Amino acid sequence: MKMLDIHGTLHERGLPGPDLVRVFYNDANWERYDRASKLAASKGVETIQAALEYVLHQRFPTGAIIGARNRKELRVLLCGSMAVANRTGDCRA
């Protein structure tokens, strides 16, 4: 059986462990993921960048712990965090 995980990764042997599935794989979370994906697409950024900006723009002090799974994800997240810090929306600034 092939299934997608919350990151959009295709798993040949099904879903990750049962605890992860029990906690995160529910309709409410998939709806949140779909909304975040649509928002990110409308802004021209990756979904993980939109999620990072959401965390960093709360009205109360926050910190984001990123869990990049590869170099591409790390670059995308660092670019997003620089854009937030610079308030430019552009990671080249």
XYZ file of N, CA and C in Angstrom:
279
model
N 0.837 -1.172 0.000
C 0.000 0.000 0.000
C 0.888 1.244 0.000
N 0.537 2.248 -0.796
C 1.275 3.505 -0.824
C 0.406 4.585 -0.193
N 1.013 5.391 0.685
C 0.281 6.470 1.334
C 1.205 7.672 1.474
N 0.632 8.868 1.502
C 1.394 10.083 1.741
C 1.421 10.392 3.225
N 2.557 10.901 3.703
C 2.592 11.362 5.085
C 2.283 12.850 5.115
N 2.322 13.443 6.280
C 1.960 14.848 6.465
C 2.875 15.792 5.682
N 4.073 15.342 5.340
C 5.008 16.150 4.570
C 4.842 15.946 3.071
N 3.913 15.095 2.662
C 3.728 14.810 1.252
C 4.668 13.748 0.728
N 5.349 13.031 1.624
C 6.274 11.977 1.231
C 5.514 10.684 0.999
N 5.788 10.043 -0.108
C 5.132 8.781 -0.426
C 5.846 7.640 0.268
N 5.095 6.843 0.992
C 5.643 5.676 1.683
C 5.147 4.419 0.997
N 6.072 3.587 0.593
C 5.720 2.340 -0.089
C 5.019 1.361 0.839
N 5.416 1.298 2.078
C 4.901 0.287 2.998
C 3.824 0.834 3.925
N 3.207 1.921 3.563
C 2.139 2.454 4.401
C 2.610 3.621 5.242
N 1.853 3.911 6.249
C 2.076 5.078 7.087
C 3.200 4.856 8.089
N 3.732 5.961 8.658
C 4.717 5.845 9.736
C 4.094 5.174 10.964
N 4.833 5.139 12.044
C 4.413 4.435 13.251
C 3.022 4.775 13.759
N 2.434 3.881 14.529
C 1.057 4.049 14.986
C 0.842 5.268 15.879
N 1.833 5.646 16.682
C 1.670 6.829 17.530
C 1.567 8.095 16.694
N 2.408 8.209 15.684
C 2.359 9.369 14.794
C 1.012 9.433 14.071
N 0.559 8.308 13.607
C -0.730 8.247 12.915
C -1.854 8.619 13.873
N -1.845 8.075 15.076
C -2.908 8.339 16.054
C -2.996 9.821 16.400
N -1.856 10.483 16.548
C -1.834 11.876 16.984
C -2.096 12.853 15.839
N -1.507 12.616 14.668
C -1.530 13.624 13.618
C -2.437 13.323 12.435
N -2.753 12.087 12.182
C -3.517 11.730 10.989
C -5.006 11.753 11.285
N -5.576 12.955 11.231
C -7.008 13.100 11.429
C -7.520 14.168 10.473
N -8.805 14.201 10.273
C -9.394 15.113 9.285
C -9.076 16.574 9.572
N -9.119 16.972 10.843
C -8.846 18.370 11.188
C -7.430 18.774 10.784
N -6.446 17.909 11.033
C -5.066 18.231 10.654
C -4.881 18.239 9.146
N -5.527 17.324 8.425
C -5.412 17.337 6.965
C -6.051 18.599 6.390
N -7.143 19.075 7.000
C -7.755 20.329 6.547
C -6.815 21.502 6.801
N -6.151 21.515 7.947
C -5.156 22.570 8.236
C -4.021 22.527 7.209
N -3.557 21.333 6.917
C -2.478 21.178 5.936
C -2.923 21.682 4.564
N -4.143 21.356 4.153
C -4.661 21.829 2.863
C -4.757 23.348 2.831
N -5.240 23.957 3.923
C -5.318 25.426 3.975
C -3.937 26.058 3.905
N -2.986 25.493 4.636
C -1.616 26.025 4.615
C -1.001 25.878 3.228
N -1.259 24.766 2.559
C -0.727 24.551 1.205
C -1.300 25.559 0.227
N -2.603 25.815 0.318
C -3.237 26.793 -0.569
C -2.722 28.201 -0.304
N -2.576 28.559 0.971
C -2.038 29.874 1.320
C -0.620 30.026 0.794
N 0.198 29.009 1.002
C 1.586 29.058 0.540
C 1.636 29.218 -0.975
N 0.821 28.457 -1.689
C 0.802 28.554 -3.153
C 0.391 29.953 -3.595
N -0.563 30.544 -2.902
C -1.010 31.890 -3.284
C 0.056 32.950 -3.036
N 0.970 32.669 -2.097
C 2.063 33.599 -1.779
C 3.345 33.256 -2.519
N 3.353 32.141 -3.234
C 4.549 31.743 -3.974
C 5.660 31.205 -3.106
N 5.298 30.579 -1.979
C 6.298 30.008 -1.077
C 5.963 28.541 -0.825
N 6.875 27.838 -0.159
C 6.654 26.448 0.211
C 5.723 26.384 1.427
N 5.017 25.285 1.575
C 4.111 25.103 2.719
C 4.862 25.222 4.041
N 6.071 24.665 4.115
C 6.815 24.740 5.373
C 7.228 26.177 5.696
N 7.408 27.031 4.670
C 7.699 28.440 4.927
C 6.469 29.147 5.496
N 5.293 28.836 4.963
C 4.063 29.432 5.485
C 3.856 29.020 6.944
N 4.142 27.759 7.262
C 4.000 27.282 8.634
C 4.980 27.996 9.564
N 6.208 28.190 9.107
C 7.210 28.902 9.900
C 6.767 30.334 10.161
N 6.279 31.005 9.131
C 5.820 32.381 9.316
C 4.657 32.448 10.286
N 3.753 31.469 10.228
C 2.631 31.429 11.169
C 3.151 31.381 12.604
N 4.104 30.505 12.857
C 4.651 30.377 14.210
C 5.342 31.662 14.639
N 6.131 32.252 13.761
C 6.927 33.418 14.137
C 6.138 34.720 14.202
N 4.910 34.736 13.704
C 4.109 35.964 13.720
C 2.974 35.933 14.738
N 3.102 35.129 15.763
C 2.089 35.120 16.813
C 2.204 36.395 17.648
N 1.140 36.735 18.355
C 1.124 37.955 19.185
C 1.890 37.776 20.490
N 2.355 36.592 20.742
C 3.080 36.294 21.971
C 4.451 35.740 21.581
N 5.419 35.759 22.490
C 6.758 35.268 22.156
C 6.725 33.803 21.719
N 7.377 33.524 20.612
C 7.444 32.157 20.104
C 8.854 31.848 19.624
N 9.105 30.611 19.453
C 10.346 30.148 18.852
C 10.012 28.939 18.009
N 10.682 28.805 16.910
C 10.410 27.678 16.013
C 11.574 26.697 16.061
N 11.257 25.455 16.271
C 12.255 24.390 16.201
C 12.025 23.699 14.872
N 12.977 23.854 13.969
C 12.793 23.266 12.646
C 13.394 21.875 12.604
N 12.757 21.016 11.865
C 13.219 19.640 11.740
C 13.397 19.282 10.282
N 14.318 19.954 9.635
C 14.560 19.693 8.219
C 15.029 18.253 8.030
N 14.458 17.589 7.031
C 14.805 16.197 6.764
C 15.910 16.054 5.728
N 16.240 17.167 5.054
C 17.305 17.130 4.052
C 17.800 18.560 3.819
N 18.826 18.703 2.991
C 19.424 20.031 2.756
C 18.456 20.992 2.072
N 17.648 20.480 1.156
C 16.687 21.354 0.470
C 15.712 21.955 1.477
N 15.158 21.141 2.374
C 14.241 21.659 3.378
C 14.933 22.664 4.283
N 16.175 22.408 4.653
C 16.907 23.343 5.496
C 17.081 24.682 4.787
N 17.469 24.656 3.505
C 17.615 25.902 2.740
C 16.292 26.655 2.660
N 15.210 25.944 2.400
C 13.892 26.578 2.290
C 13.506 27.227 3.615
N 13.714 26.514 4.726
C 13.360 27.063 6.031
C 14.248 28.231 6.420
N 15.536 28.137 6.163
C 16.428 29.253 6.480
C 16.084 30.468 5.643
N 15.783 30.258 4.387
C 15.372 31.351 3.513
C 14.109 32.001 4.070
N 13.153 31.186 4.468
C 11.909 31.715 5.029
C 12.139 32.479 6.306
N 13.003 31.974 7.175
C 13.246 32.664 8.440
C 13.981 33.978 8.213
N 14.875 34.036 7.221
C 15.553 35.297 6.912
C 14.561 36.316 6.373
N 13.625 35.877 5.545
C 12.623 36.777 4.992
C 11.745 37.327 6.107
N 11.402 36.499 7.092
C 10.602 36.958 8.225
C 11.398 37.964 9.043
N 12.652 37.645 9.334
C 13.484 38.532 10.143
C 13.700 39.876 9.455
N 13.851 39.852 8.136
C 14.087 41.083 7.389
C 12.803 41.833 7.070
N 11.647 41.186 7.323
C 10.344 41.763 7.035
C 10.187 42.141 5.563
N 10.895 41.456 4.707
C 10.854 41.785 3.289
C 10.049 40.777 2.477
N 9.921 39.569 2.993
C 9.294 38.513 2.219
C 10.207 37.966 1.145
N 11.447 38.445 1.127
C 12.405 38.028 0.101
C 13.679 37.553 0.800
N 14.032 36.303 0.583
C 15.197 35.769 1.307
C 16.512 36.285 0.752
N 16.491 37.014 -0.362
C 17.739 37.557 -0.909
C 18.125 38.864 -0.240
N 17.218 39.434 0.535
C 17.474 40.749 1.148
C 18.469 40.645 2.279
